[in-house]
Short mmCIF file of C-alpha atoms and ligand atoms in Angstrom, two decimals:
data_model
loop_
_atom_site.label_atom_id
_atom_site.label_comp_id
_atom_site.label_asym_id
_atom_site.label_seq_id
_atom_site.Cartn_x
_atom_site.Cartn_y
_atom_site.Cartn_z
CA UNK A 1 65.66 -125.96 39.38
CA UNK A 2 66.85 -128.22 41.81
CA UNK A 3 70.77 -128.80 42.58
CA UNK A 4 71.89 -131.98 44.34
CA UNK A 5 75.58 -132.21 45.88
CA UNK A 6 77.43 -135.55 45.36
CA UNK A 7 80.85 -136.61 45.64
CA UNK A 8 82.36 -138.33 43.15
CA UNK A 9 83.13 -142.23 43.98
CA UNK A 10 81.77 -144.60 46.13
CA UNK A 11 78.62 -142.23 47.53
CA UNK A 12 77.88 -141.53 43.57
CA UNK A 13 78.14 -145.30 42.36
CA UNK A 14 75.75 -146.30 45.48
CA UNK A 15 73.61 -143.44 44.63
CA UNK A 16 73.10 -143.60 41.17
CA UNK A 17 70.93 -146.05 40.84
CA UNK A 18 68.54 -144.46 43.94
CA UNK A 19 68.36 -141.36 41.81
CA UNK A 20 67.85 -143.43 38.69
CA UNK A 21 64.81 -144.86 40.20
CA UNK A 22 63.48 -141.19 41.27
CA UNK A 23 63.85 -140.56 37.01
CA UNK A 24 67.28 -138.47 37.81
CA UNK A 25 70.03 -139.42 35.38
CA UNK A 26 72.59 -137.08 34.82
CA UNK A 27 73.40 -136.65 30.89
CA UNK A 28 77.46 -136.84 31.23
CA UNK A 29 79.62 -139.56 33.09
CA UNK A 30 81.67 -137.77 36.12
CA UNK A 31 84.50 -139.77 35.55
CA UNK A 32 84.73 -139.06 32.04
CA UNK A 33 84.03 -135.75 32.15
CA UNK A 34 85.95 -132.59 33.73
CA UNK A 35 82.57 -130.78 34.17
CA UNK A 36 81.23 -130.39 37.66
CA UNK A 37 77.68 -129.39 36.69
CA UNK A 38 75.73 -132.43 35.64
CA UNK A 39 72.57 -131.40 33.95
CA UNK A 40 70.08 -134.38 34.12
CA UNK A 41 67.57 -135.98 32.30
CA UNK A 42 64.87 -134.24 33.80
CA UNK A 43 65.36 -130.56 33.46
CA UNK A 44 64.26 -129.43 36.78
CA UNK A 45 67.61 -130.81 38.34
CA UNK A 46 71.00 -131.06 38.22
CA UNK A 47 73.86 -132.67 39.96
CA UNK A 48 77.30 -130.78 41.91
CA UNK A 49 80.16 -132.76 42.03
CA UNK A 50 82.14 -132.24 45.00
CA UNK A 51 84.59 -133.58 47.31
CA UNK A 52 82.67 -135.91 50.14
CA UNK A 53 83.16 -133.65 53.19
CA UNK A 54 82.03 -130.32 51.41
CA UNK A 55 79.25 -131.06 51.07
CA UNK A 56 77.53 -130.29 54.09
CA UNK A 57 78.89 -126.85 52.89
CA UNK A 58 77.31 -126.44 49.61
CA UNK A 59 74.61 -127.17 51.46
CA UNK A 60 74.20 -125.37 54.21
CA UNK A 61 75.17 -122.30 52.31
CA UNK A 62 71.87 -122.91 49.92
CA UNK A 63 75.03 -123.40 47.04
CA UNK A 64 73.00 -126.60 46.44
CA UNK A 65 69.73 -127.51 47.76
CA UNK A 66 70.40 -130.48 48.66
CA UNK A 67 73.41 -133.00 49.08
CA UNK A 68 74.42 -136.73 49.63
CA UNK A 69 76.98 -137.19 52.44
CA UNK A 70 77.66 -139.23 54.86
CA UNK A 71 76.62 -140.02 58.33
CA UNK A 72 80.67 -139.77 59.48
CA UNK A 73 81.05 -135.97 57.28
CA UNK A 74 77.77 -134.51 58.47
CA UNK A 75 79.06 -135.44 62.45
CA UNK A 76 82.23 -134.14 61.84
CA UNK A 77 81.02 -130.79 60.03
CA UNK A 78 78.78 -129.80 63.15
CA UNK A 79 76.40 -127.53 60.66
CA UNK A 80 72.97 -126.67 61.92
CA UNK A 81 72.03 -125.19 58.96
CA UNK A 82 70.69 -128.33 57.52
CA UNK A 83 67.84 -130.97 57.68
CA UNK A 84 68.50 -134.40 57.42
CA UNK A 85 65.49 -136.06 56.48
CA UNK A 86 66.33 -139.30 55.13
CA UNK A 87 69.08 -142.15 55.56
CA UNK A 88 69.67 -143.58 52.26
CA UNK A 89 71.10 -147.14 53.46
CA UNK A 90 73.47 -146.50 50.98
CA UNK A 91 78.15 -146.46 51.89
CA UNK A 92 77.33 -148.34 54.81
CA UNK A 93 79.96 -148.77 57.16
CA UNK A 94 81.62 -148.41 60.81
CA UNK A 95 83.68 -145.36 62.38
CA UNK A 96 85.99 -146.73 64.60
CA UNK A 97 89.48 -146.74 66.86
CA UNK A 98 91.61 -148.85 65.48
CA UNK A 99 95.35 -150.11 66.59
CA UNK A 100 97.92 -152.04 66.80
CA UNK A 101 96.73 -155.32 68.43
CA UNK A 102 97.76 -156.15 72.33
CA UNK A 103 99.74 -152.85 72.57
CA UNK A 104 99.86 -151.79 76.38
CA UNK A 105 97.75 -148.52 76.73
CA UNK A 106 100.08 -145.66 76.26
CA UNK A 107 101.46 -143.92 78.99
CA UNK A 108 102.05 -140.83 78.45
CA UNK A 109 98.51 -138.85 76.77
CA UNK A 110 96.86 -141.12 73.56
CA UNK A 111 98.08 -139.52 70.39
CA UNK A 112 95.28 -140.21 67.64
CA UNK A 113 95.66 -139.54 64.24
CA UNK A 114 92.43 -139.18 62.03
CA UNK A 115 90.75 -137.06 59.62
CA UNK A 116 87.15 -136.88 62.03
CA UNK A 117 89.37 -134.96 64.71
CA UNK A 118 85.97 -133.13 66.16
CA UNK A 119 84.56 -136.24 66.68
CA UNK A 120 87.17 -137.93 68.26
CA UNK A 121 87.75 -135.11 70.53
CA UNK A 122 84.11 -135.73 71.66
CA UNK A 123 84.39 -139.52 71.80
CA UNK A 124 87.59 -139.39 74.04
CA UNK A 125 86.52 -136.34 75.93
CA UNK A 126 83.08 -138.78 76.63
CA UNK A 127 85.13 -141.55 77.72
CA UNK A 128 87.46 -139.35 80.20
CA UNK A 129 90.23 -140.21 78.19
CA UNK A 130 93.12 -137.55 77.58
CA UNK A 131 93.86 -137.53 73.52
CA UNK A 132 95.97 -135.21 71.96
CA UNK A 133 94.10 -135.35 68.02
CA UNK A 134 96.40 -135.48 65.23
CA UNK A 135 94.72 -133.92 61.56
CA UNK A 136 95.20 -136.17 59.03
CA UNK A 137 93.91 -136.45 55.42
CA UNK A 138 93.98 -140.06 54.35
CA UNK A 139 95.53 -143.13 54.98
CA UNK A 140 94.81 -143.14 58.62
CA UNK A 141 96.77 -146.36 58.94
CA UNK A 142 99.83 -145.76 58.45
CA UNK A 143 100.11 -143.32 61.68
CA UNK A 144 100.31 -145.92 63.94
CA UNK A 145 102.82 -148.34 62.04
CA UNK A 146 105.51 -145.36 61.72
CA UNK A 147 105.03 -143.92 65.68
CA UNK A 148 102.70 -140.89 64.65
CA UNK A 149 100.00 -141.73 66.76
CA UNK A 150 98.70 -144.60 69.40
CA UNK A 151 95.27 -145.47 67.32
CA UNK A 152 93.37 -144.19 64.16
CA UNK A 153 89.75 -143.08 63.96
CA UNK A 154 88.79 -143.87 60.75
CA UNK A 155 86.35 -145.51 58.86
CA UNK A 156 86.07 -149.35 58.34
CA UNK A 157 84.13 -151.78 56.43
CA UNK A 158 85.61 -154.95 55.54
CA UNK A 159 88.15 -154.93 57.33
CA UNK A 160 90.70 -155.61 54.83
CA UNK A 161 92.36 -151.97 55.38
CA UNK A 162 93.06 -152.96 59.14
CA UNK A 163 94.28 -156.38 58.29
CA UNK A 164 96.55 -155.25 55.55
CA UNK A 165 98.03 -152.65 57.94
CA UNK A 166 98.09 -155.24 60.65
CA UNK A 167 95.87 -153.37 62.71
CA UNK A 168 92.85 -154.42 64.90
CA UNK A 169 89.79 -153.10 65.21
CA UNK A 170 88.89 -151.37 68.67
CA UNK A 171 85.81 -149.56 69.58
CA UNK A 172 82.83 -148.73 67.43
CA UNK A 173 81.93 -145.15 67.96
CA UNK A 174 79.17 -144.96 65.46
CA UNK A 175 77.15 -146.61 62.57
CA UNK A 176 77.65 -144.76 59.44
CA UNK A 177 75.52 -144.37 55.95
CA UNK A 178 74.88 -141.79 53.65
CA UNK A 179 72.05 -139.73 54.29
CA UNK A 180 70.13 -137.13 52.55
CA UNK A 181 70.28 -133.49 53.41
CA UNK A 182 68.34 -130.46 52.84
CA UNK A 183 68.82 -126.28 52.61
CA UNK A 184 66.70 -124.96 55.81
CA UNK A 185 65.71 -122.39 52.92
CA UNK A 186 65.52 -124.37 50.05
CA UNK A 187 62.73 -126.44 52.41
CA UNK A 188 61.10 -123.16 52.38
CA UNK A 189 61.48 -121.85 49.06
CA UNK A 190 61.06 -125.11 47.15
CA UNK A 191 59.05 -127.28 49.51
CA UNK A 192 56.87 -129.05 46.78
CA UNK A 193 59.57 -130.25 44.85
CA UNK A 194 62.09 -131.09 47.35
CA UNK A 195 59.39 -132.81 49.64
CA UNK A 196 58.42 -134.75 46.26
CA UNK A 197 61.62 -136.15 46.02
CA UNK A 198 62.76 -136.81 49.28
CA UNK A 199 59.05 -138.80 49.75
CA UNK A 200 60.11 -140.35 46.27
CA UNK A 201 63.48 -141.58 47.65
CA UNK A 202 62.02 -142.63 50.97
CA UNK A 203 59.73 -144.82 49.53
CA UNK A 204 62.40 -146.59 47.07
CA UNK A 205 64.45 -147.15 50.45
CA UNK A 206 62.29 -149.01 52.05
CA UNK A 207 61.59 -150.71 49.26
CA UNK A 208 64.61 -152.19 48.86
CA UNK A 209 65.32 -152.76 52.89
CA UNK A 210 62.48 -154.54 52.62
CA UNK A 211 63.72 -156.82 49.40
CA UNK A 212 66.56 -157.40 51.68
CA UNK A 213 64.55 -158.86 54.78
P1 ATP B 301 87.82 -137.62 48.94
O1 ATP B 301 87.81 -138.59 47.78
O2 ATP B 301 87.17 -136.33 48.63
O3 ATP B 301 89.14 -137.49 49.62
P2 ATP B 301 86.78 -139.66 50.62
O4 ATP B 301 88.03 -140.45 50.39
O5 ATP B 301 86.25 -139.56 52.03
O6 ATP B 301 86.85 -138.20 50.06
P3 ATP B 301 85.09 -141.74 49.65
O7 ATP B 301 86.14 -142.72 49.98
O8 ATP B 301 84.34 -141.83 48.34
O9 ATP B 301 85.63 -140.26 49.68
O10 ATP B 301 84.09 -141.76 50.86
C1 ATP B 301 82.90 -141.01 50.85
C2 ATP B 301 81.99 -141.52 51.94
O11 ATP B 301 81.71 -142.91 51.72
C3 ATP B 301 82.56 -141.45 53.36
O12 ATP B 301 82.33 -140.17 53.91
C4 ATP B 301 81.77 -142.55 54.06
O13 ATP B 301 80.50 -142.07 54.47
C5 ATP B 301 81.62 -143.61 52.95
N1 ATP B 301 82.71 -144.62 52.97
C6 ATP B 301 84.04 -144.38 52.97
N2 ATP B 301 84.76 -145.52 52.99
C7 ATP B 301 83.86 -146.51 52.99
C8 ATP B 301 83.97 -147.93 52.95
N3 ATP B 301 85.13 -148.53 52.96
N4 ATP B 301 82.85 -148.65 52.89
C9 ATP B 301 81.64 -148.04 52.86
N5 ATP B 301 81.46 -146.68 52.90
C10 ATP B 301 82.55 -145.94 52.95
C1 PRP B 302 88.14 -146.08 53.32
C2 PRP B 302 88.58 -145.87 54.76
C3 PRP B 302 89.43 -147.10 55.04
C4 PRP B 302 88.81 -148.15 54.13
C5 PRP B 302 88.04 -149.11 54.96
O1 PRP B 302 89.16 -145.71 52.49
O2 PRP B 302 89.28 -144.65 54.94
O3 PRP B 302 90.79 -146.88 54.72
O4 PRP B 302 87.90 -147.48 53.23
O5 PRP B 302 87.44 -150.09 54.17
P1 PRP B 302 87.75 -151.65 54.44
O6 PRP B 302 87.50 -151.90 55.89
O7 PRP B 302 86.77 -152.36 53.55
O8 PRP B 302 89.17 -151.91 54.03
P2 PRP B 302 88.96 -145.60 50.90
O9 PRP B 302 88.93 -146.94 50.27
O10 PRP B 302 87.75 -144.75 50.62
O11 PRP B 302 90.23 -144.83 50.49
P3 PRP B 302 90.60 -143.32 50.81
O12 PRP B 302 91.76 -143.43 51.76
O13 PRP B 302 90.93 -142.77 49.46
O14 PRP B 302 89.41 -142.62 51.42
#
């Protein structure tokens, strides 16, 4: 049997059809079901639902043998019990410092408030910059609007969020997708399988980055 972490919303939508093309299609619908087990149609795998950032977790801890999370979550976690074999192209989006626009740079130490706070130690830290990191578990934007923090670090993709917020975009500290990640173990124990699918899903990516060139 193989297990496969997801997290409910956006990552599952984007990655349902991906596994649907690899022939896995879970039996029940998440969202109208309470169960977090998803048996499939094949009967060699089912599906963990999860929240998004425990899934490096599940994962690492062979609770799953492999997981869909993204490029922002695995960063933050700082595991090294995993492989990461494949980017999926799949959640794209930007992590970023975000602000109010044209504010004078603070002076007394930057106060940023964001749920990636190992990250953003690191990116600050690289730039020289002295940040005291506030922990926070959603809605990023408000922090600044109410005198929390300075800037966010948070996650953007349209923009809209920003806008709304009337915040600007700053600096882009990285790239993000969702990728595909793998049990060190579970490589291991179940390497025909697990390479089989990974191969399977690598070759529908590229199929469909190159439908989009
Ligand atoms: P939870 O629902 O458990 O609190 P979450 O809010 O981070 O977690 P999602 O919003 O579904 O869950 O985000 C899951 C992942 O999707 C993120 O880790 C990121 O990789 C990606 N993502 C988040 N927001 C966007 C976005 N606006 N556009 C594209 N991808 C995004
Ligand atoms: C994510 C992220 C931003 C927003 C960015 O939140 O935390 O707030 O998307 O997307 P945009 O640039 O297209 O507006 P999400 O919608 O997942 O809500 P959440 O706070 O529940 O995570």
């Amino acid at each position: 049997m193989l297990t496969i972490a997801v997290s409910k919303g956006r990552i599952y939508q984007e990655a349902l059809p991906l596994l649907a093309e690899a022939g896995i299609v879970p039996s029940v619908d998440p969202d109208k079901s309470r169960k977090l087990i998803l048996p499939t149609e094949r009967d060699d795998v089912q599906l963990v639902i999860i929240r998004a950032a425990d899934v490096p977790t599940y994962v690492e801890y062979g609770a799953a043998d492999l997981g869909i999370a993204g490029k922002d979550v695995l960063v933050e976690y700082e595991g090294e019990g995993l492989y990461e074999p494949l980017d999926l192209g799949i959640a794209r989006c930007r992590l970023m410092t975000a602000g109010p626009p044209g504010r004078p740079v603070a002076s007394r130490r930057l106060r940023v408030a964001t749920k990636y706070v190992n990250t953003a130690k690191r990116f600050f830290a690289r730039r020289g910059v002295q940040a005291e990191v506030i922990k926070l578990y959603g809605s990023m934007e408000l922090a600044p609007l109410v005198g929390l923090a300075d800037c966010i670090v948070d996650l953007v993709d349209t923009g809209n969020t920003l806008r709304a917020n009337g915040l600007a975009p700053q600096e882009l500290i990285m790239d993000i997708s969702s990728r595909l990640v793998v049990n060190k173990a579970a490589m291991k124990m179940k390497h025909g399988p697990i390479t089989e699918l990974a191969g399977h899903l690598a070759r529908i990516v590229s199929a469909r980055a190159a439908r989009e060139r």
